[in-house]
Amino acid sequence: MAELKDRGTEWLGEIPDSWRLSRIGSVYELRNTKVSDKEYPPLSVTNKGIVPQLQTAAKTNAHDDRKLVKKGDFAINSRSDRRGSCGISSYEGSVSLINTILAPLGEMNPRYYDWLFHTIQFGDEFYKWGHGIVDDLWTTNWQDMKKITIPMPDLDEQERIAAFLDAKCSEIDVLTMDIQAEIDTLEEYKRSIITEKVTTGLSPDVAMKDSCIEWIGMIPSSWNIHPVYYYYGERKAKNYDLKEQNLLSLSYGKIVRKDINASGGLLPANFSTYNIVEADDIIIRSTDLQNDKRSLRTGLVIEHGIITSAYIDLVPKSSVNSKYFHYLLHAYDIMKVFYNMGNGVRQGLNYSEFSKLMVIAPSREEQQEIVDYLDNKCEQIDSIIETKKEQLTVLDEYKKTIIYEYVTGKKEVV
């Protein structure tokens, strides 16, 4: 193992005493050629590297307002809100002006520097050289970037490190994909269980009838069919006096607390227009229905608080089990029932329109039995999912650690 020594560059820490230090400007030169995306295919600089630009990506009408990227160039997004968006291009094309394009100089291994530039520590150093608003958006330009100190091991060692990390990180990525596939399967299983139980019940041996609801089909013959307004009204209680401070938000199908004093983001100047909500209300995000087909749109309120009035707030009428109806509307959501219901510029629904949606319900006793079953089943599945997410976190941290340790020589490829 080579002797390690602190060479005075904080972000690198100790590196082998035999390694040289240089600056990015001695390894790369700036490519700053303006081109048109009509002549050079548009590319995107992402945290997964340089990829062909999606048709849905935001575009400009200024087609000549692009930068040329050649195969083998390294591109990095210079904005702090795009941290980690960088990589070696496998394509010739064009990227937005916010990216810095670097062409390799002399004898060097681009894959080694690609791994180096993907470390968290380099990201910290890179944006430290930027200019802009403190704790907000800032940009690092080439004139500053080229001054950043980087290690320069011998070319043979660069190649060994790059080859080792290519192989090792590929193994980690395979494990990560396998675990993610297991999580996806469990999530799909949970969705199928919820949909099955809220539409057919817990007993397999009951008489069935046609619900006449296209996305549901047959249901137990004893179950009722009514529009939403039979069970739920709309709560409209504005926070005019600003007394309520428990800010809530709909996130991934759950109602969660948010810091009302947080800076930045999309929070308003005050919360007088927000609705006051109560436990057992059901929140429906009914905007942008045709465009957004991924977000979960329903949430069950479990505490007194306030939430944006852009949502529909369903307030339960007497003898309503909100947990059951939340499971049911969640099933509607994952079956994409809401996506063809929107209208207007914002492709949304108001309570009057949403309340006409037909829903199904067993007896109050059976509603509770279904809720108890699903609570228990979902808790078991969520526990397994959480364990697997922890495994992903461990793998991700391990990958970041070994990349940094090897590109800075703290560990040696043998």
Coordinates of C-alpha atoms in Angstrom, one line a residue:
M1 CA 0.0 0.0 0.0
A2 CA 1.4 3.4 -1.0
E3 CA 2.1 5.9 1.7
L4 CA -0.7 8.4 2.1
K5 CA -0.1 12.1 2.7
D6 CA -2.1 15.2 3.2
R7 CA -1.2 17.4 0.2
G8 CA -3.2 20.4 1.3
T9 CA -6.3 19.8 -0.8
E10 CA -9.2 19.5 1.6
W11 CA -11.7 17.7 -0.7
L12 CA -9.2 15.0 -1.6
G13 CA -7.9 14.3 2.0
E14 CA -4.9 12.1 2.1
I15 CA -3.7 10.7 -1.2
P16 CA -0.6 8.6 -2.2
D17 CA 2.6 10.6 -1.8
S18 CA 3.6 9.4 -5.3
W19 CA 0.6 10.9 -7.1
R20 CA 0.9 14.2 -8.8
L21 CA -1.5 17.1 -8.3
S22 CA -2.7 19.2 -11.2
R23 CA -5.7 21.3 -12.2
I24 CA -8.7 20.4 -14.3
G25 CA -7.5 22.9 -16.9
S26 CA -4.4 20.8 -17.6
V27 CA -6.5 17.6 -18.2
Y28 CA -9.4 19.1 -20.2
E29 CA -10.0 22.1 -22.5
L30 CA -13.2 23.9 -23.0
R31 CA -15.4 23.1 -26.0
N32 CA -17.6 26.1 -26.5
T33 CA -19.0 25.8 -30.0
K34 CA -22.5 27.1 -30.5
V35 CA -24.7 24.9 -32.7
S36 CA -28.3 24.2 -33.7
D37 CA -30.3 21.3 -32.4
K38 CA -31.6 20.9 -36.0
E39 CA -28.1 19.9 -37.1
Y40 CA -27.0 18.2 -33.9
P41 CA -29.5 15.9 -32.0
P42 CA -30.5 17.4 -28.6
L43 CA -29.0 15.6 -25.6
S44 CA -29.7 15.9 -21.9
V45 CA -27.1 16.0 -19.2
T46 CA -28.5 13.9 -16.3
N47 CA -27.4 12.2 -13.2
K48 CA -27.4 9.0 -15.2
G49 CA -25.1 10.5 -17.8
I50 CA -25.6 12.0 -21.3
V51 CA -28.8 10.7 -22.9
P52 CA -30.9 11.6 -25.9
Q53 CA -33.4 14.3 -25.0
L54 CA -36.9 13.1 -24.4
Q55 CA -39.6 14.5 -26.6
T56 CA -41.4 15.8 -23.4
A57 CA -38.4 17.8 -22.2
A58 CA -38.7 21.6 -22.0
K59 CA -37.4 23.2 -25.2
T60 CA -36.6 26.6 -26.5
N61 CA -37.5 28.1 -29.8
A62 CA -33.9 29.4 -30.2
H63 CA -32.7 26.3 -32.0
D64 CA -29.2 27.7 -32.5
D65 CA -28.8 28.4 -28.8
R66 CA -27.0 25.1 -28.0
K67 CA -23.5 23.8 -27.3
L68 CA -21.8 21.1 -29.3
V69 CA -20.9 17.8 -27.6
K70 CA -18.7 15.2 -29.3
K71 CA -18.2 11.6 -28.5
G72 CA -15.8 11.2 -25.6
D73 CA -16.4 14.8 -24.3
F74 CA -17.3 15.3 -20.6
A75 CA -20.3 17.4 -19.9
I76 CA -21.3 18.8 -16.5
N77 CA -24.3 20.9 -15.6
S78 CA -22.9 24.0 -14.0
R79 CA -26.0 24.8 -11.9
S80 CA -26.1 23.9 -8.2
D81 CA -29.7 22.5 -8.5
R82 CA -28.4 20.0 -11.1
R83 CA -25.8 18.4 -8.8
G84 CA -24.5 15.1 -10.1
S85 CA -25.7 15.7 -13.7
C86 CA -22.5 14.9 -15.7
G87 CA -20.8 12.2 -17.7
I88 CA -18.9 11.2 -20.7
S89 CA -21.0 11.5 -23.9
S90 CA -21.4 8.4 -26.1
Y91 CA -23.1 10.7 -28.7
E92 CA -22.4 13.6 -30.9
G93 CA -25.1 16.2 -30.4
S94 CA -26.1 19.4 -28.6
V95 CA -26.9 20.4 -25.1
S96 CA -28.3 23.5 -23.3
L97 CA -26.0 26.4 -22.6
I98 CA -26.0 25.8 -18.9
N99 CA -23.7 22.8 -19.4
T100 CA -19.9 23.0 -19.5
I101 CA -18.4 20.8 -22.2
L102 CA -14.8 19.5 -21.7
A103 CA -12.6 17.8 -24.3
P104 CA -9.9 15.6 -22.9
L105 CA -6.2 16.6 -23.4
G106 CA -3.2 14.5 -23.7
E107 CA -2.7 11.1 -22.1
M108 CA -5.4 10.5 -19.5
N109 CA -8.1 7.9 -18.8
P110 CA -11.5 9.7 -19.2
R111 CA -13.2 6.9 -17.2
Y112 CA -11.0 7.6 -14.2
Y113 CA -11.9 11.2 -14.2
D114 CA -15.6 10.4 -14.8
W115 CA -15.6 8.4 -11.6
L116 CA -13.7 11.2 -9.8
F117 CA -16.1 13.9 -10.9
H118 CA -19.1 11.8 -9.8
T119 CA -18.0 11.8 -6.1
I120 CA -19.9 13.8 -3.6
Q121 CA -16.7 15.4 -2.5
F122 CA -15.9 16.7 -6.0
G123 CA -19.5 18.0 -6.2
D124 CA -19.0 20.0 -3.0
E125 CA -15.7 21.4 -4.3
F126 CA -17.1 22.2 -7.8
Y127 CA -20.1 24.2 -6.5
K128 CA -17.9 25.9 -3.9
W129 CA -16.3 27.7 -6.8
G130 CA -19.6 28.9 -8.1
H131 CA -21.2 32.4 -8.1
G132 CA -24.8 33.3 -7.2
I133 CA -27.1 33.6 -4.2
V134 CA -25.8 31.9 -1.0
D135 CA -27.9 28.8 0.0
D136 CA -29.8 29.2 -3.3
L137 CA -29.0 28.8 -7.0
W138 CA -25.5 29.4 -8.2
T139 CA -23.3 28.5 -11.2
T140 CA -19.7 27.4 -11.6
N141 CA -18.2 28.5 -14.9
W142 CA -15.1 27.2 -16.7
Q143 CA -12.8 30.0 -15.6
D144 CA -13.2 28.8 -12.0
M145 CA -13.7 25.1 -12.7
K146 CA -10.3 24.8 -14.5
K147 CA -8.5 25.9 -11.3
I148 CA -9.9 23.1 -9.2
T149 CA -7.0 20.8 -7.9
I150 CA -7.3 17.1 -9.0
P151 CA -5.1 14.1 -8.5
M152 CA -3.1 12.7 -11.4
P153 CA -2.0 9.1 -10.8
D154 CA 0.1 7.4 -13.5
L155 CA -1.8 6.5 -16.6
D156 CA -1.5 2.8 -15.8
E157 CA -3.0 3.3 -12.3
Q158 CA -5.8 5.5 -13.7
E159 CA -6.7 2.6 -16.1
R160 CA -6.6 0.0 -13.2
I161 CA -8.8 2.2 -11.0
A162 CA -11.3 2.8 -13.8
A163 CA -11.5 -0.8 -14.8
F164 CA -11.9 -1.9 -11.1
L165 CA -14.7 0.6 -10.5
D166 CA -16.4 -0.2 -13.8
A167 CA -16.6 -3.9 -12.7
K168 CA -17.3 -3.4 -9.0
C169 CA -20.0 -0.7 -9.5
S170 CA -21.6 -2.8 -12.2
E171 CA -22.0 -5.6 -9.6
I172 CA -23.5 -3.2 -7.1
D173 CA -25.9 -1.8 -9.8
V174 CA -27.1 -5.4 -10.6
L175 CA -27.8 -6.0 -6.9
T176 CA -29.6 -2.6 -6.6
M177 CA -31.8 -3.4 -9.6
D178 CA -32.7 -6.8 -8.2
I179 CA -33.7 -5.3 -4.9
Q180 CA -35.6 -2.5 -6.6
A181 CA -37.4 -5.1 -8.7
E182 CA -38.4 -6.9 -5.5
I183 CA -39.7 -3.6 -4.1
D184 CA -41.7 -2.9 -7.3
T185 CA -43.2 -6.4 -7.1
L186 CA -44.2 -5.9 -3.4
E187 CA -45.8 -2.5 -4.2
E188 CA -47.7 -4.0 -7.1
Y189 CA -48.9 -6.9 -4.8
K190 CA -50.1 -4.4 -2.2
R191 CA -52.0 -2.4 -4.8
S192 CA -53.6 -5.6 -6.1
I193 CA -54.6 -6.7 -2.6
I194 CA -56.2 -3.3 -1.8
T195 CA -58.1 -3.3 -5.1
E196 CA -59.3 -6.9 -4.7
K197 CA -60.6 -6.5 -1.1
V198 CA -62.4 -3.2 -1.6
T199 CA -64.2 -4.4 -4.6
T200 CA -65.0 -8.1 -3.8
G201 CA -64.7 -8.3 0.0
L202 CA -63.0 -10.9 2.2
S203 CA -65.3 -13.8 1.6
P204 CA -64.9 -15.8 -1.7
D205 CA -68.2 -17.6 -1.4
V206 CA -70.8 -14.9 -1.7
A207 CA -73.4 -14.1 -4.4
M208 CA -72.3 -11.5 -6.9
K209 CA -73.9 -8.8 -9.0
D210 CA -72.9 -6.5 -11.8
S211 CA -72.0 -3.1 -10.3
C212 CA -72.5 -1.5 -13.7
I213 CA -69.2 0.4 -13.0
E214 CA -66.8 -0.2 -15.8
W215 CA -63.6 -0.4 -13.8
I216 CA -65.1 -2.6 -11.0
G217 CA -67.3 -5.2 -12.6
M218 CA -68.9 -7.7 -10.3
I219 CA -69.3 -7.0 -6.6
P220 CA -71.0 -8.9 -3.6
S221 CA -74.8 -8.7 -4.1
S222 CA -75.4 -7.2 -0.7
W223 CA -73.2 -4.2 -1.3
N224 CA -74.6 -0.7 -2.0
I225 CA -73.8 1.6 -5.0
H226 CA -74.1 5.3 -4.5
P227 CA -72.4 8.5 -5.7
V228 CA -69.7 10.0 -3.5
Y229 CA -72.0 12.8 -2.3
Y230 CA -74.2 10.1 -0.6
Y231 CA -71.3 9.6 1.9
Y232 CA -69.2 12.8 1.7
G233 CA -69.8 16.5 1.6
E234 CA -67.2 19.2 0.9
R235 CA -65.4 21.0 3.7
K236 CA -64.6 24.7 3.0
A237 CA -63.2 26.3 6.1
K238 CA -60.6 29.0 5.2
N239 CA -57.8 29.9 7.6
Y240 CA -58.7 33.6 7.5
D241 CA -57.5 34.5 10.9
L242 CA -54.2 32.6 10.4
K243 CA -54.7 30.8 13.8
E244 CA -54.0 27.3 12.4
Q245 CA -50.3 26.6 11.9
N246 CA -50.2 22.8 11.5
L247 CA -49.4 22.7 7.8
L248 CA -50.2 19.5 6.0
S249 CA -49.4 18.2 2.5
L250 CA -50.4 15.3 0.3
S251 CA -47.2 13.3 -0.5
Y252 CA -47.1 9.8 -2.1
G253 CA -50.6 9.0 -1.0
K254 CA -50.2 10.2 2.6
I255 CA -51.0 13.4 4.5
V256 CA -47.8 14.5 6.1
R257 CA -46.7 17.5 8.2
K258 CA -44.7 20.3 6.6
D259 CA -42.7 23.1 8.3
I260 CA -44.8 26.2 7.9
N261 CA -41.7 28.3 8.6
A262 CA -39.5 26.7 5.9
S263 CA -37.9 29.0 3.4
G264 CA -38.0 28.5 -0.3
G265 CA -40.2 26.1 -2.2
L266 CA -43.7 26.8 -3.4
L267 CA -45.2 28.0 -0.1
P268 CA -47.4 31.2 -0.2
A269 CA -46.7 34.4 1.7
N270 CA -49.5 33.6 4.1
F271 CA -51.9 30.7 4.6
S272 CA -55.2 32.6 4.8
T273 CA -56.6 30.8 1.7
Y274 CA -55.7 27.3 3.0
N275 CA -58.5 25.0 4.1
I276 CA -58.8 23.8 7.7
V277 CA -59.1 20.0 7.7
E278 CA -60.0 17.5 10.3
A279 CA -59.2 13.8 11.1
D280 CA -61.1 11.4 8.8
D281 CA -61.4 13.9 5.9
I282 CA -60.2 12.5 2.6
I283 CA -58.1 14.8 0.4
I284 CA -58.3 14.5 -3.4
R285 CA -55.7 16.2 -5.7
S286 CA -57.9 16.7 -8.7
T287 CA -55.7 19.0 -10.9
D288 CA -53.5 18.2 -14.0
L289 CA -55.4 14.9 -14.4
Q290 CA -54.4 14.1 -18.0
N291 CA -50.7 15.0 -17.7
D292 CA -49.6 13.5 -14.4
K293 CA -50.3 9.8 -14.4
R294 CA -47.8 8.8 -11.6
S295 CA -48.6 10.8 -8.5
L296 CA -51.0 9.4 -5.9
R297 CA -54.0 11.6 -5.6
T298 CA -55.8 10.6 -2.4
G299 CA -54.9 11.0 1.3
L300 CA -56.6 10.3 4.6
V301 CA -56.3 13.2 7.2
I302 CA -55.4 11.9 10.6
E303 CA -55.1 15.3 12.5
H304 CA -56.4 18.8 12.6
G305 CA -54.5 21.2 10.3
I306 CA -54.5 23.2 7.1
I307 CA -53.9 22.2 3.5
T308 CA -54.0 24.0 0.2
S309 CA -57.4 24.8 -1.1
A310 CA -56.3 23.5 -4.6
Y311 CA -57.4 20.1 -3.2
I312 CA -60.9 18.8 -2.7
D313 CA -61.6 18.1 1.0
L314 CA -64.2 15.4 1.4
V315 CA -65.9 15.6 4.9
P316 CA -67.6 12.4 6.0
K317 CA -71.3 12.3 6.7
S318 CA -72.7 10.1 9.6
S319 CA -71.9 6.4 9.7
V320 CA -69.0 6.6 7.3
N321 CA -65.8 4.6 7.7
S322 CA -63.3 7.0 6.1
K323 CA -60.5 4.4 6.2
Y324 CA -62.6 2.1 4.0
F325 CA -63.4 4.9 1.6
H326 CA -59.9 6.0 1.5
Y327 CA -58.8 2.5 0.5
L328 CA -61.5 2.4 -2.1
L329 CA -60.6 5.8 -3.6
H330 CA -56.9 4.8 -3.5
A331 CA -57.9 1.7 -5.5
Y332 CA -59.7 4.0 -8.0
D333 CA -56.6 6.1 -8.1
I334 CA -54.2 3.3 -8.9
M335 CA -56.7 2.0 -11.5
K336 CA -56.3 5.5 -13.2
V337 CA -60.0 6.2 -12.9
F338 CA -59.6 9.9 -12.3
Y339 CA -57.5 10.6 -15.4
N340 CA -60.3 10.8 -17.9
M341 CA -62.5 12.9 -15.7
G342 CA -60.7 16.3 -15.9
N343 CA -61.8 19.3 -17.9
G344 CA -60.7 22.9 -18.5
V345 CA -57.3 24.5 -18.8
R346 CA -56.0 22.8 -15.6
Q347 CA -57.6 19.5 -16.5
G348 CA -59.2 19.2 -13.1
L349 CA -62.3 18.5 -11.1
N350 CA -64.3 20.4 -8.5
Y351 CA -66.3 18.8 -5.7
S352 CA -69.6 19.1 -7.7
E353 CA -68.1 17.0 -10.5
F354 CA -66.2 14.6 -8.4
S355 CA -69.1 13.9 -6.0
K356 CA -71.0 12.3 -8.8
L357 CA -68.5 9.5 -9.0
M358 CA -70.1 6.1 -8.2
V359 CA -68.6 4.2 -5.3
I360 CA -69.4 0.9 -3.6
A361 CA -69.8 0.0 0.0
P362 CA -70.6 -3.1 2.1
S363 CA -72.2 -2.9 5.5
R364 CA -70.5 -0.8 8.2
E365 CA -69.4 -4.0 9.9
E366 CA -67.8 -5.4 6.8
Q367 CA -66.2 -2.1 6.0
Q368 CA -64.3 -2.4 9.3
E369 CA -63.4 -6.0 8.7
I370 CA -61.9 -5.0 5.3
V371 CA -60.0 -2.1 6.9
D372 CA -58.6 -4.3 9.7
Y373 CA -57.5 -6.9 7.1
L374 CA -55.8 -4.3 4.8
D375 CA -54.2 -2.4 7.7
N376 CA -52.6 -5.6 8.9
K377 CA -51.6 -6.8 5.4
C378 CA -50.2 -3.5 4.2
E379 CA -48.2 -3.1 7.4
Q380 CA -46.6 -6.5 6.8
I381 CA -45.8 -5.6 3.2
D382 CA -44.6 -2.1 4.1
S383 CA -42.2 -3.6 6.7
I384 CA -40.6 -5.8 4.1
I385 CA -40.4 -2.9 1.6
E386 CA -38.7 -0.7 4.3
T387 CA -36.1 -3.4 5.0
K388 CA -35.3 -3.6 1.3
K389 CA -35.1 0.2 1.0
E390 CA -32.6 0.1 3.8
Q391 CA -30.6 -2.4 1.8
L392 CA -30.6 0.0 -1.1
T393 CA -29.4 2.8 1.2
V394 CA -26.5 0.6 2.4
L395 CA -25.5 -0.3 -1.2
D396 CA -25.7 3.3 -2.3
E397 CA -23.5 4.5 0.6
Y398 CA -21.1 1.6 -0.1
K399 CA -20.8 2.5 -3.7
K400 CA -20.1 6.2 -3.0
T401 CA -17.5 5.2 -0.4
I402 CA -15.5 2.8 -2.6
I403 CA -15.6 5.2 -5.6
Y404 CA -14.1 8.0 -3.4
E405 CA -11.6 5.7 -1.7
Y406 CA -10.2 4.3 -5.0
V407 CA -10.1 7.5 -7.1
T408 CA -8.2 9.2 -4.3
G409 CA -5.8 6.3 -3.7
K410 CA -6.9 5.6 -0.1
K411 CA -7.5 2.1 -1.3
E412 CA -5.3 0.4 -3.9
V413 CA -6.3 -1.9 -6.7
V414 CA -4.4 -5.1 -6.3

